[in-house]
mmCIF file with all atom_site columns, C-alpha atoms in Angstrom:
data_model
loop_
_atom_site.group_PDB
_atom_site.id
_atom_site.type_symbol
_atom_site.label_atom_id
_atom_site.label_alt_id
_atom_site.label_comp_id
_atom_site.label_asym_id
_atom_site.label_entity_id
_atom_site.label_seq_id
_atom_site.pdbx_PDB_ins_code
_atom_site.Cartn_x
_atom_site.Cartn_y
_atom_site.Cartn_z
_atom_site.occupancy
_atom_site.B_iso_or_equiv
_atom_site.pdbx_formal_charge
_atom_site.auth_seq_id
_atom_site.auth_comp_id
_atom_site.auth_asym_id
_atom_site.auth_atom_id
_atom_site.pdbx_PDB_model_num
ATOM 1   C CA . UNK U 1 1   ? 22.663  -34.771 11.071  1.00 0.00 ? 1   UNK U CA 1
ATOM 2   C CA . UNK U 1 2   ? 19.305  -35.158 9.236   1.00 0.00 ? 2   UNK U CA 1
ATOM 3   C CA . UNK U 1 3   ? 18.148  -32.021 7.953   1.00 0.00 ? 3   UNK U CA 1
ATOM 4   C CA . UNK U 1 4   ? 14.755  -30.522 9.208   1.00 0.00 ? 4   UNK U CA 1
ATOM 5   C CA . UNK U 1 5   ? 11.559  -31.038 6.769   1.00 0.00 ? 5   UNK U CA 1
ATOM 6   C CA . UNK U 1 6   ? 11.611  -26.826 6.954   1.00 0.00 ? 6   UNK U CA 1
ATOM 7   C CA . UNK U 1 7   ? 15.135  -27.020 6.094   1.00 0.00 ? 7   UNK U CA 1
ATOM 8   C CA . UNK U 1 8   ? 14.579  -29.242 3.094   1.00 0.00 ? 8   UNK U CA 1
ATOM 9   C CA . UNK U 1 9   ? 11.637  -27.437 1.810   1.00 0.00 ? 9   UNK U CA 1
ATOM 10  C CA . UNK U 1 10  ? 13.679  -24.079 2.112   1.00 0.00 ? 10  UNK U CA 1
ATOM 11  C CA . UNK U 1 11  ? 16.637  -25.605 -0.011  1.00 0.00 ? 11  UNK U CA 1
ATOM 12  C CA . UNK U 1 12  ? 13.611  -27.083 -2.727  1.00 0.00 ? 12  UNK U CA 1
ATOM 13  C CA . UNK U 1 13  ? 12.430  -24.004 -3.510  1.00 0.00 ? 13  UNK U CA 1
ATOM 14  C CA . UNK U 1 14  ? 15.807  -21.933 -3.813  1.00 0.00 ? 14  UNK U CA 1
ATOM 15  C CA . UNK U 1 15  ? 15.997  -22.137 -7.222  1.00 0.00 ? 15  UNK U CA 1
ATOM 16  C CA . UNK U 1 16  ? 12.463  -20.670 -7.615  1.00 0.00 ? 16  UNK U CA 1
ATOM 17  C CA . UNK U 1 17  ? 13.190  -17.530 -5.687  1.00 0.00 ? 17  UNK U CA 1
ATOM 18  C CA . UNK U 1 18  ? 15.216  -15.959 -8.657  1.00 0.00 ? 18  UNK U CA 1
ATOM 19  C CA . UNK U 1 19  ? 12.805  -16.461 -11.110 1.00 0.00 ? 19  UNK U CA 1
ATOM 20  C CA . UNK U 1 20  ? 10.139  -14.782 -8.382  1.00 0.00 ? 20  UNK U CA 1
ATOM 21  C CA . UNK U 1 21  ? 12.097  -11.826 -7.604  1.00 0.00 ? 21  UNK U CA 1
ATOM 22  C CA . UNK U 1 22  ? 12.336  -11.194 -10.956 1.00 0.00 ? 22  UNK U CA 1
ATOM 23  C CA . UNK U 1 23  ? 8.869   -11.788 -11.526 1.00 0.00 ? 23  UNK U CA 1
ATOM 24  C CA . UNK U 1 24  ? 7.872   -9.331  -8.559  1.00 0.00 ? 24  UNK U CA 1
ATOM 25  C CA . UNK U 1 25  ? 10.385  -6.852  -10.503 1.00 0.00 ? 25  UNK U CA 1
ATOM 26  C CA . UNK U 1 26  ? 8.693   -6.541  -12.857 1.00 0.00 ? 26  UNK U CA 1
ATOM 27  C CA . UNK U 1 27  ? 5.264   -6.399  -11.369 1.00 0.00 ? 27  UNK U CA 1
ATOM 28  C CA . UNK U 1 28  ? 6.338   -3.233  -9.620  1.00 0.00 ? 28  UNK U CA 1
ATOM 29  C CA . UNK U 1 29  ? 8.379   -1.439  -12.056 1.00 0.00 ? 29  UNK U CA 1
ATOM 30  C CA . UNK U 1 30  ? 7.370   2.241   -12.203 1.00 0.00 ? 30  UNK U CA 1
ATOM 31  C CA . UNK U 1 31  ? 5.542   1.971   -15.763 1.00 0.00 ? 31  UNK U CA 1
ATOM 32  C CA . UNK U 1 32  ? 2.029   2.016   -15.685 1.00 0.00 ? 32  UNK U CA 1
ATOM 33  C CA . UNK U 1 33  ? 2.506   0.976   -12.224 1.00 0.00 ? 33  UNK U CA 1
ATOM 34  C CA . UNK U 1 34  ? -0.517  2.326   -10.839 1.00 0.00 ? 34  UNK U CA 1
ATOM 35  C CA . UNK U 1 35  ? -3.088  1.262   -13.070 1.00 0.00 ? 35  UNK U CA 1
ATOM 36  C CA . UNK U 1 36  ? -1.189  -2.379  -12.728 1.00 0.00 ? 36  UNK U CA 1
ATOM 37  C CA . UNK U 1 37  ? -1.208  -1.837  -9.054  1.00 0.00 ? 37  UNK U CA 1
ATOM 38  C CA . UNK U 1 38  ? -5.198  -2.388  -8.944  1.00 0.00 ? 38  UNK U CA 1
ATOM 39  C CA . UNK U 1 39  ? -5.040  -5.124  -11.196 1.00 0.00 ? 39  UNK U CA 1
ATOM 40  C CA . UNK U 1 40  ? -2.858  -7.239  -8.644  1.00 0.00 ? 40  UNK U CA 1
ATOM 41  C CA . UNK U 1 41  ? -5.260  -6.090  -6.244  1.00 0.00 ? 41  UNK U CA 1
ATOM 42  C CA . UNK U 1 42  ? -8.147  -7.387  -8.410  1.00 0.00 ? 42  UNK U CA 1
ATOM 43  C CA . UNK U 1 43  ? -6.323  -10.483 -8.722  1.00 0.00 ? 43  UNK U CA 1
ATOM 44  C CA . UNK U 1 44  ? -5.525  -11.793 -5.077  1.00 0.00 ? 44  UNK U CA 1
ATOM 45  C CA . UNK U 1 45  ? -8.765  -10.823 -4.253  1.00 0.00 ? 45  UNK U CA 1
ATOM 46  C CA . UNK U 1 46  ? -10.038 -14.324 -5.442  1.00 0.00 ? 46  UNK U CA 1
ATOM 47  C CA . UNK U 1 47  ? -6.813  -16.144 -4.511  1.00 0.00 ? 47  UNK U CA 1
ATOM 48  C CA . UNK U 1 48  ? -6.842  -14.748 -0.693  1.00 0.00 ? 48  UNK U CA 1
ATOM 49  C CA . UNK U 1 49  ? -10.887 -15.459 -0.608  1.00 0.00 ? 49  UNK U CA 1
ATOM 50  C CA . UNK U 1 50  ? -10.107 -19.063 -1.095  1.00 0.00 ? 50  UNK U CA 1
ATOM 51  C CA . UNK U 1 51  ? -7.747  -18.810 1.769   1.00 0.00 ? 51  UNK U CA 1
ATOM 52  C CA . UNK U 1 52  ? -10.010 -19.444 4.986   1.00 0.00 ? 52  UNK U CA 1
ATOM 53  C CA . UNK U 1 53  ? -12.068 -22.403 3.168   1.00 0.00 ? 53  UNK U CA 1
ATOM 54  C CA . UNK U 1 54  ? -9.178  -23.811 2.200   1.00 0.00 ? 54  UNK U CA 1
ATOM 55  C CA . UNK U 1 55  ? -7.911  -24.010 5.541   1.00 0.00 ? 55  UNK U CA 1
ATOM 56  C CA . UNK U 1 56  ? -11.468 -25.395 7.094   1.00 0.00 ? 56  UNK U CA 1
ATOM 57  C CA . UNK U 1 57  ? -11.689 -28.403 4.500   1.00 0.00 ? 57  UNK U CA 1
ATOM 58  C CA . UNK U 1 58  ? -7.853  -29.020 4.967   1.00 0.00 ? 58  UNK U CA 1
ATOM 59  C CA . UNK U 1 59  ? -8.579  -29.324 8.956   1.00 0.00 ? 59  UNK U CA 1
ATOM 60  C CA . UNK U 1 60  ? -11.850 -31.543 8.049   1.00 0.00 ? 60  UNK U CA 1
ATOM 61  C CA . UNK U 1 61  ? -9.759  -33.841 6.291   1.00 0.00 ? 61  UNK U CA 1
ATOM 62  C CA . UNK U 1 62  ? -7.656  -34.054 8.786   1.00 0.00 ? 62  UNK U CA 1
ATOM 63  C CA . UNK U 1 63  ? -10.262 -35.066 11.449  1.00 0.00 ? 63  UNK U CA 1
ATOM 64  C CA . UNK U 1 64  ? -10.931 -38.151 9.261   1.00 0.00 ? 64  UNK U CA 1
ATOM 65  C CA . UNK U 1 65  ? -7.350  -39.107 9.291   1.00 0.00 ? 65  UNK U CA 1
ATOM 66  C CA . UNK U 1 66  ? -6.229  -41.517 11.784  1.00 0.00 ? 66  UNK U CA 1
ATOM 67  C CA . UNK U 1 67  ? -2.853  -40.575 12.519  1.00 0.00 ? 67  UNK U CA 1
ATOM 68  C CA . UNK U 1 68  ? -0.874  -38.186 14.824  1.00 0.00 ? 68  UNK U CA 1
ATOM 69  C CA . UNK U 1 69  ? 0.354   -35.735 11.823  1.00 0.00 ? 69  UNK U CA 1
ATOM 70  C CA . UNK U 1 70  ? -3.199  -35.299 10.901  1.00 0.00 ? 70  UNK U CA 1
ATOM 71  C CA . UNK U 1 71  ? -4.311  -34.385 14.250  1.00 0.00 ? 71  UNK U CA 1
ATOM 72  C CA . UNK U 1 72  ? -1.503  -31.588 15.155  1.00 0.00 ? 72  UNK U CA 1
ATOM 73  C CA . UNK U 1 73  ? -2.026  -30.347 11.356  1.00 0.00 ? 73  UNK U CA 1
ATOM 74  C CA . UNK U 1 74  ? -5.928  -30.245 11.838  1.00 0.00 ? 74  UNK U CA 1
ATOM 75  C CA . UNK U 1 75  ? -4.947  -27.740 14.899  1.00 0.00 ? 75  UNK U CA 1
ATOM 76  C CA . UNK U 1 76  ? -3.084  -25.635 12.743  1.00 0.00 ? 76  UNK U CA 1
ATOM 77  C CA . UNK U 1 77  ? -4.745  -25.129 10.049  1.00 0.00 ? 77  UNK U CA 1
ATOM 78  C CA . UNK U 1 78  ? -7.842  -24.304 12.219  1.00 0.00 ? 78  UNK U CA 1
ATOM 79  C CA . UNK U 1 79  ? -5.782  -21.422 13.827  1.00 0.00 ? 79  UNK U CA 1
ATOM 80  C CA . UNK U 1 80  ? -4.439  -20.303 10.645  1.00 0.00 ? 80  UNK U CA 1
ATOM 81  C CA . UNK U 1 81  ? -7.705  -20.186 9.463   1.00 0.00 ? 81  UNK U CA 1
ATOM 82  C CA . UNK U 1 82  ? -8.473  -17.433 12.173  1.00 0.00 ? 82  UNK U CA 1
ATOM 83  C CA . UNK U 1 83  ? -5.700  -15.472 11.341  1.00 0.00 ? 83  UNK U CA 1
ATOM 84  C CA . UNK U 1 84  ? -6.296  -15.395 7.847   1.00 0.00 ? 84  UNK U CA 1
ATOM 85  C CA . UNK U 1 85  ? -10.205 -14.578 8.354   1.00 0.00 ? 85  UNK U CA 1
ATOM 86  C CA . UNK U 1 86  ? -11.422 -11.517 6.522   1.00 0.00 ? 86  UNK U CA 1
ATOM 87  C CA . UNK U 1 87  ? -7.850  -10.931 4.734   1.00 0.00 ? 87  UNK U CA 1
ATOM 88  C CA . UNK U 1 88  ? -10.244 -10.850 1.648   1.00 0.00 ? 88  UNK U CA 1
ATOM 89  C CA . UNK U 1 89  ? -12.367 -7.674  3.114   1.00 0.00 ? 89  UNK U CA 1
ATOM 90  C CA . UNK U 1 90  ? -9.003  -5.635  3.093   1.00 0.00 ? 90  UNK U CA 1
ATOM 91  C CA . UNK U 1 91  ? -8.868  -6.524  -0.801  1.00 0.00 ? 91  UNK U CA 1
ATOM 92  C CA . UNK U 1 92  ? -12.088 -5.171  -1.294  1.00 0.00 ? 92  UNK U CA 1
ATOM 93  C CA . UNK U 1 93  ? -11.269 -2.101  0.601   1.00 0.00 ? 93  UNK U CA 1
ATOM 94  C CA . UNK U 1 94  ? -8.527  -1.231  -0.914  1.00 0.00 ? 94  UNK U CA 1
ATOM 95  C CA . UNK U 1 95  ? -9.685  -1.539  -4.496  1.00 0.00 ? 95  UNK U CA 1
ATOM 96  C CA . UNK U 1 96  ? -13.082 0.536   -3.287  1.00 0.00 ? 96  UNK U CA 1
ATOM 97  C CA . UNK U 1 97  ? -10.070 3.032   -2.152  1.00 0.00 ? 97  UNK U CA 1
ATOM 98  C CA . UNK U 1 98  ? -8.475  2.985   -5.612  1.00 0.00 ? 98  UNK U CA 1
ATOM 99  C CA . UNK U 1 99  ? -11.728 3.303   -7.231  1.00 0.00 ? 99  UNK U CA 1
ATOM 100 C CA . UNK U 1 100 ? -12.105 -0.255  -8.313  1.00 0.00 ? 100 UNK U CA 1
ATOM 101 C CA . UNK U 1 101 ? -13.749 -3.533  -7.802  1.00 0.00 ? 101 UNK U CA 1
ATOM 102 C CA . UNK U 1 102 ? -13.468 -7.087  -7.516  1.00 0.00 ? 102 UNK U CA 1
ATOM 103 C CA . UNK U 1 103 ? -13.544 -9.152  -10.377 1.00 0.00 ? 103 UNK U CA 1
ATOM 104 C CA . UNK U 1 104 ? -16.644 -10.678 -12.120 1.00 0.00 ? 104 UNK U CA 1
ATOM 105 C CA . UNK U 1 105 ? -14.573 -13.763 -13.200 1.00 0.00 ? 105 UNK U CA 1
ATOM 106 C CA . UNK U 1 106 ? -11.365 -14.363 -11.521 1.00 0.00 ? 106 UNK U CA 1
ATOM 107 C CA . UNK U 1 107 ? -8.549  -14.784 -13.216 1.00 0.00 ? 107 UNK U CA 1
ATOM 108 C CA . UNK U 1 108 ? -7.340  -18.429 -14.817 1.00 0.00 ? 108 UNK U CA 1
ATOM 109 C CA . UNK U 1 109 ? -4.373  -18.658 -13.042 1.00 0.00 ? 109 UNK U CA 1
ATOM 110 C CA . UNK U 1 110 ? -5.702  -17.790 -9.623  1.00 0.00 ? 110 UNK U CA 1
ATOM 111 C CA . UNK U 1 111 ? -7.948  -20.895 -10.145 1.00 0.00 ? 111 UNK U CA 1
ATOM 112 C CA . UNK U 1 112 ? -5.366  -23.354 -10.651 1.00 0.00 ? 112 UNK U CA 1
ATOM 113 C CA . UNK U 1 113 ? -3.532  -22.096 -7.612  1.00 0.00 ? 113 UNK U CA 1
ATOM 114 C CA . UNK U 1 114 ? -6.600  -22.627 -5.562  1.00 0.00 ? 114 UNK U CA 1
ATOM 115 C CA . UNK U 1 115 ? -7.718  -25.743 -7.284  1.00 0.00 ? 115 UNK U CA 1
ATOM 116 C CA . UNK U 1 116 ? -4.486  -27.739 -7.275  1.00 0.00 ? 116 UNK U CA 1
ATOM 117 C CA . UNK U 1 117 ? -4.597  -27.049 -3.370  1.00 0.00 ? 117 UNK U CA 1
ATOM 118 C CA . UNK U 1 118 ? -8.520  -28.587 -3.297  1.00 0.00 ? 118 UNK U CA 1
ATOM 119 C CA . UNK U 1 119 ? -7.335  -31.441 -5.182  1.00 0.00 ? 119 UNK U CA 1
ATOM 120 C CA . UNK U 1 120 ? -4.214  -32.240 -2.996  1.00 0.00 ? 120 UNK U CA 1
ATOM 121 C CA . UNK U 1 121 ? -6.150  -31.815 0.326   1.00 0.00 ? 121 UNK U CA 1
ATOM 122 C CA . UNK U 1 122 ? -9.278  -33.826 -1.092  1.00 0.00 ? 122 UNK U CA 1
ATOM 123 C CA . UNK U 1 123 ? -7.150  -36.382 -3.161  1.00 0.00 ? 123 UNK U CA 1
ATOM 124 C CA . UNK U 1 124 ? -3.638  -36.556 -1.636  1.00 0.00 ? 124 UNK U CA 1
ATOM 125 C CA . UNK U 1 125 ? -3.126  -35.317 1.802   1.00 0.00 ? 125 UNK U CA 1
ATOM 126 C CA . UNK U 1 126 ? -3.875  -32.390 3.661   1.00 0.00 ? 126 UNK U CA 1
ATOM 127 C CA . UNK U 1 127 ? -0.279  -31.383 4.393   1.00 0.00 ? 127 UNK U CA 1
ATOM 128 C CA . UNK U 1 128 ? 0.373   -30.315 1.443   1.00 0.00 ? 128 UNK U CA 1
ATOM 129 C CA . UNK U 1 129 ? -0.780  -27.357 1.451   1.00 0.00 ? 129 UNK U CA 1
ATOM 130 C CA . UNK U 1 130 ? 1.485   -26.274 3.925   1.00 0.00 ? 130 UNK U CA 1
ATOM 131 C CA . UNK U 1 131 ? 3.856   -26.331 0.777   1.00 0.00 ? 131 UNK U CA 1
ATOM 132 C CA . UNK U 1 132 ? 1.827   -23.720 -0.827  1.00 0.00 ? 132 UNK U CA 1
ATOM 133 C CA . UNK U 1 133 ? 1.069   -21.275 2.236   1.00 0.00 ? 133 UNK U CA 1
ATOM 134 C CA . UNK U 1 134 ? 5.106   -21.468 2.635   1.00 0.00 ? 134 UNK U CA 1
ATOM 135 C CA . UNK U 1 135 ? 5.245   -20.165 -0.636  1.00 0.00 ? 135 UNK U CA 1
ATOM 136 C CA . UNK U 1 136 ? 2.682   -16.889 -0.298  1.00 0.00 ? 136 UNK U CA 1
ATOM 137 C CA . UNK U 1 137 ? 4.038   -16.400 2.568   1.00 0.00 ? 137 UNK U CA 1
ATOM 138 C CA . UNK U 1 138 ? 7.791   -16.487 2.226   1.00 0.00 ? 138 UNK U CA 1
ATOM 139 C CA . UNK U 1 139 ? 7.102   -14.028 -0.851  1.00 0.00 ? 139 UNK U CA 1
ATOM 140 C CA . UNK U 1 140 ? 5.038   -11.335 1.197   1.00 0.00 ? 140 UNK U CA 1
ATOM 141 C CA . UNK U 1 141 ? 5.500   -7.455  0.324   1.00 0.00 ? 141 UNK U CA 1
ATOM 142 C CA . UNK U 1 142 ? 8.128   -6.126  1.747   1.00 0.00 ? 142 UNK U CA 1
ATOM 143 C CA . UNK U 1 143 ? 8.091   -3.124  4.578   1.00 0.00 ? 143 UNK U CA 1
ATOM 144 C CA . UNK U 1 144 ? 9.209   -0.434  2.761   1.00 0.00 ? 144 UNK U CA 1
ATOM 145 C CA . UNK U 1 145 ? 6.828   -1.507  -0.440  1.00 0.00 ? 145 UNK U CA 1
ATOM 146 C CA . UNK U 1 146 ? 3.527   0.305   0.340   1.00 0.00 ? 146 UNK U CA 1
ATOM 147 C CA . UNK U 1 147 ? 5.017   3.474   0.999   1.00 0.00 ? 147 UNK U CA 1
ATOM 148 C CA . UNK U 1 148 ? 7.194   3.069   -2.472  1.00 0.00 ? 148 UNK U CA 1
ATOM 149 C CA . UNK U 1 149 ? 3.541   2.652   -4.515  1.00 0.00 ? 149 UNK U CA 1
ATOM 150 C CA . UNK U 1 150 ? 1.839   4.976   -2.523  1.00 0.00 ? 150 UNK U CA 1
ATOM 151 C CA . UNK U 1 151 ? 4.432   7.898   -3.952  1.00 0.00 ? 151 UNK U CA 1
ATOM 152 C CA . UNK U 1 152 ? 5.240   6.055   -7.240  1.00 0.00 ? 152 UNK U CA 1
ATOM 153 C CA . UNK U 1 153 ? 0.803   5.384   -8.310  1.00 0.00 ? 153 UNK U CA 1
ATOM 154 C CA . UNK U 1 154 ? -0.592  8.748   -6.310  1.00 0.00 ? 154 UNK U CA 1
ATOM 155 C CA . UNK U 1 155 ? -3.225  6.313   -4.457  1.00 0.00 ? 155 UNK U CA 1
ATOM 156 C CA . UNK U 1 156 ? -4.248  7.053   -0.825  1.00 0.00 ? 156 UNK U CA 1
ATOM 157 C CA . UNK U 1 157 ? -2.754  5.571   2.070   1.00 0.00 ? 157 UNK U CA 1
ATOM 158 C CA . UNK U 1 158 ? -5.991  3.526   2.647   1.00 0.00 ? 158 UNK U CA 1
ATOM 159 C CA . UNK U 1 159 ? -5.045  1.720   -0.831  1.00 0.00 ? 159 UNK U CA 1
ATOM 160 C CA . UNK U 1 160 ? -2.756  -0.198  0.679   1.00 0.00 ? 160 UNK U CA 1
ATOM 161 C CA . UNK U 1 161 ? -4.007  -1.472  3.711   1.00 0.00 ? 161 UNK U CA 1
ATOM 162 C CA . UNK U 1 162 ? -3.393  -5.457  2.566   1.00 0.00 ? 162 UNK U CA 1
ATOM 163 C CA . UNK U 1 163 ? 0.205   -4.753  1.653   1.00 0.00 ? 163 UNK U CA 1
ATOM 164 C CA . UNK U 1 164 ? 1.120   -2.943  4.956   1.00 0.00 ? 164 UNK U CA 1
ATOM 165 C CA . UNK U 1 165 ? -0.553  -6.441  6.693   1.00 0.00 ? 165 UNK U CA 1
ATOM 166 C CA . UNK U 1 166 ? 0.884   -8.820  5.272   1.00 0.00 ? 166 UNK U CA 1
ATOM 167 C CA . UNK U 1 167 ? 4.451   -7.186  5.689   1.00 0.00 ? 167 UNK U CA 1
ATOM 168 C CA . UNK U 1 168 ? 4.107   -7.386  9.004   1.00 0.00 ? 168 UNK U CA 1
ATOM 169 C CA . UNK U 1 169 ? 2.427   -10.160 9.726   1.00 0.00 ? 169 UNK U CA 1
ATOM 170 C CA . UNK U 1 170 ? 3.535   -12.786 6.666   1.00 0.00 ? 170 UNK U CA 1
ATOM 171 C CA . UNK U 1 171 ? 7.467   -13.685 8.591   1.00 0.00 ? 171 UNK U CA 1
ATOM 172 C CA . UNK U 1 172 ? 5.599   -14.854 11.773  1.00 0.00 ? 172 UNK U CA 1
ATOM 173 C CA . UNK U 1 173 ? 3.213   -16.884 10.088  1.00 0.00 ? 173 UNK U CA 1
ATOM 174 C CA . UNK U 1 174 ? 6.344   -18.082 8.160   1.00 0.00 ? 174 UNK U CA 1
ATOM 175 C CA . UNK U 1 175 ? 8.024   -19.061 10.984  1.00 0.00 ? 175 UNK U CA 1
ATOM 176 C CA . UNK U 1 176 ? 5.129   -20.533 12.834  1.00 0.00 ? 176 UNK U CA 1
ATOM 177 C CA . UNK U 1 177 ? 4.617   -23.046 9.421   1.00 0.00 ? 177 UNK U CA 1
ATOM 178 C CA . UNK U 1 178 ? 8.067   -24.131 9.912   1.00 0.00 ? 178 UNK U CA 1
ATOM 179 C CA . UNK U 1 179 ? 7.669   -25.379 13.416  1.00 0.00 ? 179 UNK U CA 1
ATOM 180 C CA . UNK U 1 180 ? 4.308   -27.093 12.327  1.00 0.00 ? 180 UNK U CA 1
ATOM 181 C CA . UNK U 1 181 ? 6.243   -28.924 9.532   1.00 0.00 ? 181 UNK U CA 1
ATOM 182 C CA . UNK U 1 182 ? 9.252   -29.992 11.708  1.00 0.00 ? 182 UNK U CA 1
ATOM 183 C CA . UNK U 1 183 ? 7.101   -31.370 14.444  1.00 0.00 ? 183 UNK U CA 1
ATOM 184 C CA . UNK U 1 184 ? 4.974   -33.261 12.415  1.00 0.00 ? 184 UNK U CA 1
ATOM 185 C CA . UNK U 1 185 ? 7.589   -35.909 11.769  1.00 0.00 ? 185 UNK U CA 1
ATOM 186 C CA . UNK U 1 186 ? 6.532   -36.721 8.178   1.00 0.00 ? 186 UNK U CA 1
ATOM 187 C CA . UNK U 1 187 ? 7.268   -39.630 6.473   1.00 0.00 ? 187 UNK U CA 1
ATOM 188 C CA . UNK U 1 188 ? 9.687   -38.906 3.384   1.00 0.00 ? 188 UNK U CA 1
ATOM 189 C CA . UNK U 1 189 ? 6.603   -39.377 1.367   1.00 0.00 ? 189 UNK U CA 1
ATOM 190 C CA . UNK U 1 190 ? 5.152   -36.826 3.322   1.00 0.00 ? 190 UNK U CA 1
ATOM 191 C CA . UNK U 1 191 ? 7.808   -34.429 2.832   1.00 0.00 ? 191 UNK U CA 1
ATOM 192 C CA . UNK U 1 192 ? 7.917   -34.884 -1.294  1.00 0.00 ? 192 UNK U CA 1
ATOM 193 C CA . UNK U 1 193 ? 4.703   -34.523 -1.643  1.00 0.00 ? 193 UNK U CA 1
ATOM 194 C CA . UNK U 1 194 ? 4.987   -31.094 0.428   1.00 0.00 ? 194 UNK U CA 1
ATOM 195 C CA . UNK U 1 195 ? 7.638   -30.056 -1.989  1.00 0.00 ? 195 UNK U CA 1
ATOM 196 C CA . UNK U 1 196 ? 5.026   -31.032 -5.142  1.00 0.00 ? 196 UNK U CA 1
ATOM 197 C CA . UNK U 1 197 ? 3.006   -28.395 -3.627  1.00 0.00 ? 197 UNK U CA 1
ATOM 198 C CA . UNK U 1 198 ? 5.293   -25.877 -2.883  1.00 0.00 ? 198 UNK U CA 1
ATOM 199 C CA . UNK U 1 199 ? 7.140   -26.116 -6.423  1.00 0.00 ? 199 UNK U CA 1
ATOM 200 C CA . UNK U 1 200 ? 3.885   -25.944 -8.474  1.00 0.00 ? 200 UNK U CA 1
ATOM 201 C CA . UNK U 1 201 ? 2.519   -22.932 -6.413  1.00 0.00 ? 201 UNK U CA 1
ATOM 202 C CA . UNK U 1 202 ? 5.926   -21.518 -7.115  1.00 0.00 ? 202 UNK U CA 1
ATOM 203 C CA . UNK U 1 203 ? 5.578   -21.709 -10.685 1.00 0.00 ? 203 UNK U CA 1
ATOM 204 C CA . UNK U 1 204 ? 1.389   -20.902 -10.905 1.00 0.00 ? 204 UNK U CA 1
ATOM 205 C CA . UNK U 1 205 ? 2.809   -17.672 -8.718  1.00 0.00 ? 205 UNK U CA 1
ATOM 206 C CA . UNK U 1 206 ? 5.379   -16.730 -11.365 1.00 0.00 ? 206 UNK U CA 1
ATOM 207 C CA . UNK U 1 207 ? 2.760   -16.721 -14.038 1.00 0.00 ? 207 UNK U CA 1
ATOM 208 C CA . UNK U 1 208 ? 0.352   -14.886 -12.348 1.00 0.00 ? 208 UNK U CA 1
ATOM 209 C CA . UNK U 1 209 ? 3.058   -12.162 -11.524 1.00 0.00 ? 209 UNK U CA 1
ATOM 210 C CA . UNK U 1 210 ? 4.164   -12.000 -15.050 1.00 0.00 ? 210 UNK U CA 1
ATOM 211 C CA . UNK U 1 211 ? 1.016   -11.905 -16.318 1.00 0.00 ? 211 UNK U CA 1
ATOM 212 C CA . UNK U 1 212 ? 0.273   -8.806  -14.425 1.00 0.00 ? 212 UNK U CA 1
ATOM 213 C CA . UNK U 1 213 ? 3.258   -7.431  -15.242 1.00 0.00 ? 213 UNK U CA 1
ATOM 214 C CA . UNK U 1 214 ? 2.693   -7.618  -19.214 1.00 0.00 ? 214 UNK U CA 1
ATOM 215 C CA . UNK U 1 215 ? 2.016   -4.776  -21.245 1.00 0.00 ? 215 UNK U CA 1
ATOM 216 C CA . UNK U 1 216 ? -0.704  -3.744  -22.867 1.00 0.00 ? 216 UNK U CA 1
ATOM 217 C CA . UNK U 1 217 ? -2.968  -5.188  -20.328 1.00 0.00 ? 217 UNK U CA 1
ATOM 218 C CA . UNK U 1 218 ? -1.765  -8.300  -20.189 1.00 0.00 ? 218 UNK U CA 1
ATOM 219 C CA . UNK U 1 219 ? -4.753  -10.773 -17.946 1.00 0.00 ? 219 UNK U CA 1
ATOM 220 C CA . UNK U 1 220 ? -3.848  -13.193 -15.554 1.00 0.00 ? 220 UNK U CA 1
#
């Protein structure tokens, strides 16, 4: 039996999730962990901004495409879009609650993971992005996470408002992606170049983890 394209791009990026966990270990480790807290909210500010745009030019680009993936990805992408929409305003929100801002300049490595997506939709295909929203999504905070850094930094409640989200909400958009890729029939081409996507924004994600997790003030 063939294996699904989710199925493949699940067993592609197994070998990344160690290196992630670890990463995300040491992002939250108790040290410093609340001044460290506001810089990864500082950071995915940017990175989740980029998230609804993304999503519009991916579904333009797929209204020029003639063929039948393009058209049932163009849907998605335009829904997605809507359920991502003002993700960024909870960012902003919760670093106002932390006594923080956004960034003036965001942060290197949040540009290339936005960038490589504009290339790959503009220059490549749009379905490849679906490789890199598998990968922020399938490493969402977990449940029990806010409440550990609201006891563990000393922040209000209302400093965690993106974290408590995307918990609950991050597996359902998971599994909705998954459908979306196994009914879109892709060519094996299609499916590689998926992977690409997903591998790269697995790696960009490890360095932006580590990054904030270095010490003294390490930058992104």
């Amino acid at each position: 039996m063939t294996a699904t394209a989710s199925l493949a791009l699940r067993t592609k990026l197994t070998p990344t999730a160690p290196v992630l966990r670890a990463a995300t270990a040491a992002l939250w480790r108790p040290e410093g962990l609340r001044r460290r807290y506001v810089r990864y909210l500082a950071a995915m500010h940017p990175l989740v901004r980029a998230s609804v745009p993304l999503l519009e030019r991916a579904a333009e680009r797929c209204a020029g495409l003639d063929d039948p993936a393009a058209r049932r990805l163009g849907a998605y992408c335009v829904r997605h879009a809507e359920e991502e929409r003002d993700h960024d305003a909870w960012l902003l929100d919760d670093l106002a609650a932390a006594g923080a801002g956004p960034l003036a300049v965001p942060p290197p490595v949040v540009v290339e993971l936005v960038g490589a997506q504009y290339y790959r939709v503009e220059h490549e295909h749009p379905v490849t992005l679906l490789g890199y929203i598998a990968v922020l999504e399938g490493n969402a905070p977990g449940p029990r996470l806010a409440d550990r850094l609201i006891e563990a930094t000393g922040l209000p409640g209302s400093a965690f408002r993106t974290l408590r989200e995307h918990a609950e909400l991050d597996g359902g958009h998971l599994d909705d992606l998954h459908r979306v890729l196994d009914d879109l029939a892709l060519t094996p081409e299609g499916q590689t170049a998926v992977s690409v996507s997903a591998l790269h924004t697995a790696h960009l994600l490890t360095r932006l983890f580590h990054s904030l997790a270095a010490e003294p003030g390490g930058h992104p």
